[in-house]
Amino acid sequence: MTTPSSPPVVLTLAGSDPSGGAGIQADILTLASLGCHPLSVITAITVQDTVGVNDLMVLDADWVNDQARFLMEDMPVAAFKIGMLGSVENVAVVAQLLADYPDIPVVLDPVLASGGGHELADEDLIGAMRDILIPQVSILTPNSLEARRLASSDPDEDEELTLDQCAERILALGCPYLLITGTHENTKEVVNSLYSPDGVVRADHWERLPASYHGSGCTLASAIAGMLATGLLLPEAVREAQEYTYQTLLNGFRPGMGQFLPDRMFWARGDDEDGDDAKPD
């Protein structure tokens, strides 16, 4: 009897979202949909729904560290995906974890605020990310608002910065690739730009959808990690992850009173009889 080969293993570190829209639940759904086996290290527990975040409890850094270390000693990990960390102490233990496993690709989604605008990171945490975490990642995936906050410690300067200027400053911190998503920009299409120290590697244009989505950034970052875990080179992984994410949004659904949720398992469901029920109005 032969033993089937294991799927690629991806370790995600993120906060728990009980709505299943974002956070570690979104990571698990995305990675499983792409044929990976997700390992989940919870960094924080939230009280939230599809409308917004009501409360947040950050886990002690020792708990975050122990969760990850036990898993790393048991299973070979093909990629890391990092989401909300919640504290400077958690940034520090994750940075040390990455330093101990330097050959594993790392996707960092710098979650600084919820989709509803709830602040999830203060300036001390952002400073720690700049100093000890971003230099170790393979790719950073901020939206344009997050990119401006990471690029400048002066809030008055944020709106004045172009995304190219943000990219130059963030890449100077030491990460080799940066994907800035353009959902929040005032453009007809959504433009997602992948940068390296040599400039723009690729710029992908996507039709702007009418709905607002909870967890699209988590989905994209997890999809990139999943694609890297299967062996794709980074620019190709970014392209394929965007295509997957766009399909989850096209098939998004609104189970509650707030934002739409991406359908990470869209491929497993048949089309509705009229073909429209799964599409946002």
Coordinates of C-alpha atoms in Angstrom, one line a residue:
M1 CA 0.0 0.0 0.0
T2 CA 1.5 3.4 -1.0
T3 CA 1.2 6.4 1.2
P4 CA -0.3 9.5 -0.6
S5 CA 2.0 12.5 -0.7
S6 CA 1.2 15.4 1.6
P7 CA -0.2 18.6 0.2
P8 CA 2.0 21.7 0.6
V9 CA 1.9 22.9 4.2
V10 CA 1.4 26.7 4.9
L11 CA 1.7 28.2 8.3
T12 CA -0.6 31.3 8.8
L13 CA -0.3 33.6 11.8
A14 CA -3.3 35.9 12.2
G15 CA -6.2 37.0 14.3
S16 CA -9.4 35.0 14.6
D17 CA -12.5 36.5 12.8
P18 CA -15.6 34.6 14.0
S19 CA -17.6 35.8 11.0
G20 CA -15.3 33.7 8.7
G21 CA -14.8 36.7 6.4
A22 CA -11.3 37.7 7.2
G23 CA -8.4 36.8 9.5
I24 CA -7.3 33.2 10.1
Q25 CA -10.6 31.7 9.0
A26 CA -10.2 33.4 5.6
D27 CA -6.6 32.1 5.4
I28 CA -7.7 28.6 6.1
L29 CA -10.5 28.6 3.6
T30 CA -8.2 30.1 0.9
L31 CA -5.3 27.7 1.5
A32 CA -7.6 24.7 1.6
S33 CA -9.3 25.8 -1.6
L34 CA -5.9 25.9 -3.3
G35 CA -4.9 22.4 -2.3
C36 CA -2.7 23.3 0.7
H37 CA -2.8 22.1 4.2
P38 CA -3.1 25.2 6.5
L39 CA -1.5 25.4 9.9
S40 CA -3.1 28.1 12.0
V41 CA -1.4 30.2 14.8
I42 CA -3.9 32.6 16.4
T43 CA -2.5 36.0 17.4
A44 CA -5.6 37.6 18.6
I45 CA -9.3 37.0 19.3
T46 CA -11.8 39.5 18.0
V47 CA -15.5 40.2 18.5
Q48 CA -16.7 41.2 15.0
D49 CA -19.2 40.5 12.3
T50 CA -19.6 41.5 8.7
V51 CA -20.2 45.1 9.8
G52 CA -17.1 45.7 11.9
V53 CA -14.9 45.0 14.9
N54 CA -16.4 45.5 18.3
D55 CA -13.5 44.3 20.5
L56 CA -10.1 42.7 20.4
M57 CA -8.0 40.6 22.7
V58 CA -4.3 40.1 21.7
L59 CA -2.8 36.8 22.8
D60 CA 0.3 36.8 24.9
A61 CA 3.5 36.5 22.8
D62 CA 4.6 33.3 24.5
W63 CA 1.4 31.6 23.4
V64 CA 1.9 32.8 19.8
N65 CA 5.5 31.6 19.9
D66 CA 4.7 28.2 21.4
Q67 CA 1.9 27.5 18.9
A68 CA 4.3 28.2 16.0
R69 CA 7.3 26.4 17.4
F70 CA 5.5 23.2 18.2
L71 CA 4.1 23.1 14.6
M72 CA 7.5 23.8 13.0
E73 CA 9.1 21.0 14.9
D74 CA 6.5 18.6 13.7
M75 CA 5.8 19.4 10.0
P76 CA 7.8 20.8 7.1
V77 CA 6.4 24.2 6.2
A78 CA 6.5 25.4 2.6
A79 CA 5.4 29.0 3.2
F80 CA 4.5 31.5 5.9
K81 CA 1.5 33.9 5.7
I82 CA 1.4 36.6 8.3
G83 CA -1.7 38.8 9.0
M84 CA -2.6 40.8 12.1
L85 CA -0.1 40.5 14.9
G86 CA -1.7 42.9 17.4
S87 CA 1.4 43.8 19.6
V88 CA 5.0 44.7 19.4
E89 CA 5.8 41.6 21.4
N90 CA 4.1 39.4 18.8
V91 CA 6.0 41.2 16.1
A92 CA 9.2 40.3 17.9
V93 CA 8.5 36.6 18.4
V94 CA 7.4 36.3 14.8
A95 CA 10.5 38.1 13.5
Q96 CA 12.7 35.6 15.5
L97 CA 10.7 32.7 14.1
L98 CA 11.4 33.9 10.5
A99 CA 15.1 34.4 11.4
D100 CA 15.3 30.8 12.4
Y101 CA 13.7 29.6 9.2
P102 CA 15.2 32.0 6.6
D103 CA 14.7 29.7 3.6
I104 CA 10.9 29.6 3.8
P105 CA 9.0 32.3 1.7
V106 CA 7.0 34.8 3.7
V107 CA 3.9 36.7 2.7
L108 CA 3.1 39.6 5.0
D109 CA -0.3 41.3 4.9
P110 CA 0.2 44.3 7.1
V111 CA -3.3 44.5 8.7
L112 CA -3.4 48.0 10.2
A113 CA -7.1 48.6 10.3
S114 CA -10.3 46.6 9.8
G115 CA -12.4 47.1 6.7
G116 CA -14.8 49.1 8.9
G117 CA -12.1 51.4 10.0
H118 CA -11.3 50.0 13.4
E119 CA -7.6 50.6 14.2
L120 CA -5.6 47.4 14.7
A121 CA -2.1 48.8 14.9
D122 CA -0.5 51.8 16.7
E123 CA 2.7 53.6 15.7
D124 CA 4.9 51.5 18.0
L125 CA 3.7 48.3 16.3
I126 CA 4.1 49.8 12.8
G127 CA 7.6 50.9 13.8
A128 CA 8.5 47.4 14.9
M129 CA 7.2 46.0 11.6
R130 CA 9.4 48.4 9.7
D131 CA 12.5 47.6 11.8
I132 CA 12.5 43.8 12.3
L133 CA 9.7 42.2 10.3
I134 CA 9.5 43.7 6.9
P135 CA 13.3 43.2 6.2
Q136 CA 12.7 39.4 6.5
V137 CA 9.6 38.9 4.3
S138 CA 9.5 37.8 0.6
I139 CA 6.6 40.0 -0.3
L140 CA 4.5 42.6 1.5
T141 CA 0.9 43.1 0.3
P142 CA -0.6 46.4 1.7
N143 CA -3.5 48.2 0.2
S144 CA -2.8 51.8 -0.7
L145 CA -3.9 53.2 2.7
E146 CA -1.6 50.8 4.5
A147 CA 1.3 51.5 2.1
R148 CA 1.1 55.2 2.9
R149 CA 1.1 54.6 6.6
L150 CA 4.1 52.2 6.3
A151 CA 6.0 54.6 4.1
S152 CA 5.7 57.7 6.4
S153 CA 5.5 58.3 10.2
D154 CA 4.0 61.8 9.5
P155 CA 0.2 61.5 9.0
D156 CA 0.1 64.9 7.3
E157 CA 2.3 63.5 4.6
D158 CA 0.3 60.3 3.9
E159 CA -2.1 61.8 1.3
E160 CA 0.7 63.6 -0.5
L161 CA 2.7 60.4 -1.2
T162 CA 2.3 58.7 -4.6
L163 CA 2.3 54.9 -4.6
D164 CA 5.6 54.9 -6.4
Q165 CA 7.1 57.0 -3.6
C166 CA 5.6 54.6 -1.0
A167 CA 7.1 51.6 -2.9
E168 CA 10.5 53.2 -2.9
R169 CA 10.5 53.8 0.8
I170 CA 9.1 50.5 1.8
L171 CA 11.5 48.5 -0.4
A172 CA 14.3 50.4 1.1
L173 CA 13.5 48.6 4.4
G174 CA 14.7 45.4 2.8
C175 CA 11.9 43.3 1.4
P176 CA 12.5 42.2 -2.2
Y177 CA 8.9 42.5 -3.5
L178 CA 5.9 44.7 -2.7
L179 CA 2.4 44.4 -4.0
I180 CA 0.2 47.5 -3.5
T181 CA -3.4 47.0 -4.2
G182 CA -5.5 49.8 -5.5
T183 CA -9.0 49.2 -4.3
H184 CA -9.0 52.4 -2.2
E185 CA -7.7 54.6 -5.0
N186 CA -10.0 56.9 -7.1
T187 CA -9.5 55.1 -10.4
K188 CA -11.9 53.6 -12.9
E189 CA -10.2 50.2 -12.6
V190 CA -8.4 48.6 -9.7
V191 CA -4.7 48.6 -10.4
N192 CA -2.5 46.2 -8.4
S193 CA 1.2 47.0 -8.8
L194 CA 4.0 44.6 -8.0
Y195 CA 7.3 46.4 -7.2
S196 CA 10.9 45.3 -6.8
P197 CA 13.9 47.5 -6.2
D198 CA 14.2 47.8 -10.0
G199 CA 10.7 49.3 -10.3
V200 CA 7.3 48.0 -11.4
V201 CA 7.5 44.3 -12.2
R202 CA 3.9 44.1 -13.3
A203 CA 0.7 46.1 -13.0
D204 CA -2.6 44.2 -13.2
H205 CA -5.9 46.0 -14.0
W206 CA -9.2 44.6 -12.7
E207 CA -12.7 45.7 -13.2
R208 CA -13.9 47.6 -10.1
L209 CA -16.8 45.7 -8.5
P210 CA -19.7 47.6 -6.9
A211 CA -19.7 45.7 -3.6
S212 CA -17.5 46.2 -0.5
Y213 CA -15.8 43.0 0.7
H214 CA -14.7 41.8 4.1
G215 CA -11.5 39.7 3.8
S216 CA -10.3 40.4 0.3
G217 CA -6.8 41.3 1.4
C218 CA -6.5 38.2 3.6
T219 CA -7.6 36.1 0.6
L220 CA -5.0 37.6 -1.7
A221 CA -2.1 37.3 0.7
S222 CA -3.0 33.7 1.5
A223 CA -3.4 32.8 -2.1
I224 CA 0.1 34.2 -2.8
A225 CA 1.4 32.0 0.0
G226 CA -0.4 29.0 -1.4
M227 CA 0.9 29.6 -4.9
L228 CA 4.5 29.9 -3.5
A229 CA 4.1 26.7 -1.6
T230 CA 3.2 24.9 -4.7
G231 CA 6.5 26.0 -6.3
L232 CA 5.5 29.0 -8.5
L233 CA 8.0 31.9 -8.8
L234 CA 6.9 35.0 -7.0
P235 CA 5.7 37.2 -10.0
E236 CA 3.7 34.2 -11.4
A237 CA 2.3 33.4 -7.9
V238 CA 1.1 37.0 -7.6
R239 CA -0.6 36.9 -10.9
E240 CA -2.4 33.6 -10.2
A241 CA -3.3 34.7 -6.7
Q242 CA -5.0 37.8 -8.1
E243 CA -7.0 35.8 -10.6
Y244 CA -8.2 33.4 -7.8
T245 CA -9.1 36.3 -5.5
Y246 CA -11.0 38.1 -8.3
Q247 CA -13.1 35.0 -8.8
T248 CA -13.9 34.8 -5.1
L249 CA -15.1 38.4 -5.3
L250 CA -17.1 37.9 -8.4
N251 CA -18.9 35.1 -6.6
G252 CA -19.1 36.9 -3.3
F253 CA -22.1 36.7 -1.1
R254 CA -23.7 38.8 1.7
P255 CA -24.8 36.5 4.6
G256 CA -25.2 39.4 7.1
M257 CA -26.0 43.1 7.3
G258 CA -22.5 44.3 6.5
Q259 CA -20.0 43.7 3.7
F260 CA -20.0 40.9 1.1
L261 CA -17.7 37.9 1.8
P262 CA -15.4 36.4 -0.9
D263 CA -16.5 32.9 -1.8
R264 CA -13.2 31.0 -1.5
M265 CA -14.9 27.8 -2.5
F266 CA -16.7 29.2 -5.6
W267 CA -15.3 26.4 -7.8
A268 CA -17.0 23.8 -5.7
R269 CA -20.5 25.2 -6.2
G270 CA -22.6 24.9 -9.4
D271 CA -24.0 28.1 -11.0
D272 CA -27.4 29.2 -9.8
E273 CA -30.2 28.5 -12.2
D274 CA -30.5 32.2 -13.2
G275 CA -26.7 32.7 -13.0
D276 CA -27.1 35.9 -10.9
D277 CA -27.7 34.8 -7.3
A278 CA -24.0 34.6 -6.5
K279 CA -23.2 38.0 -7.9
P280 CA -23.2 41.3 -5.8
D281 CA -25.8 43.8 -6.9

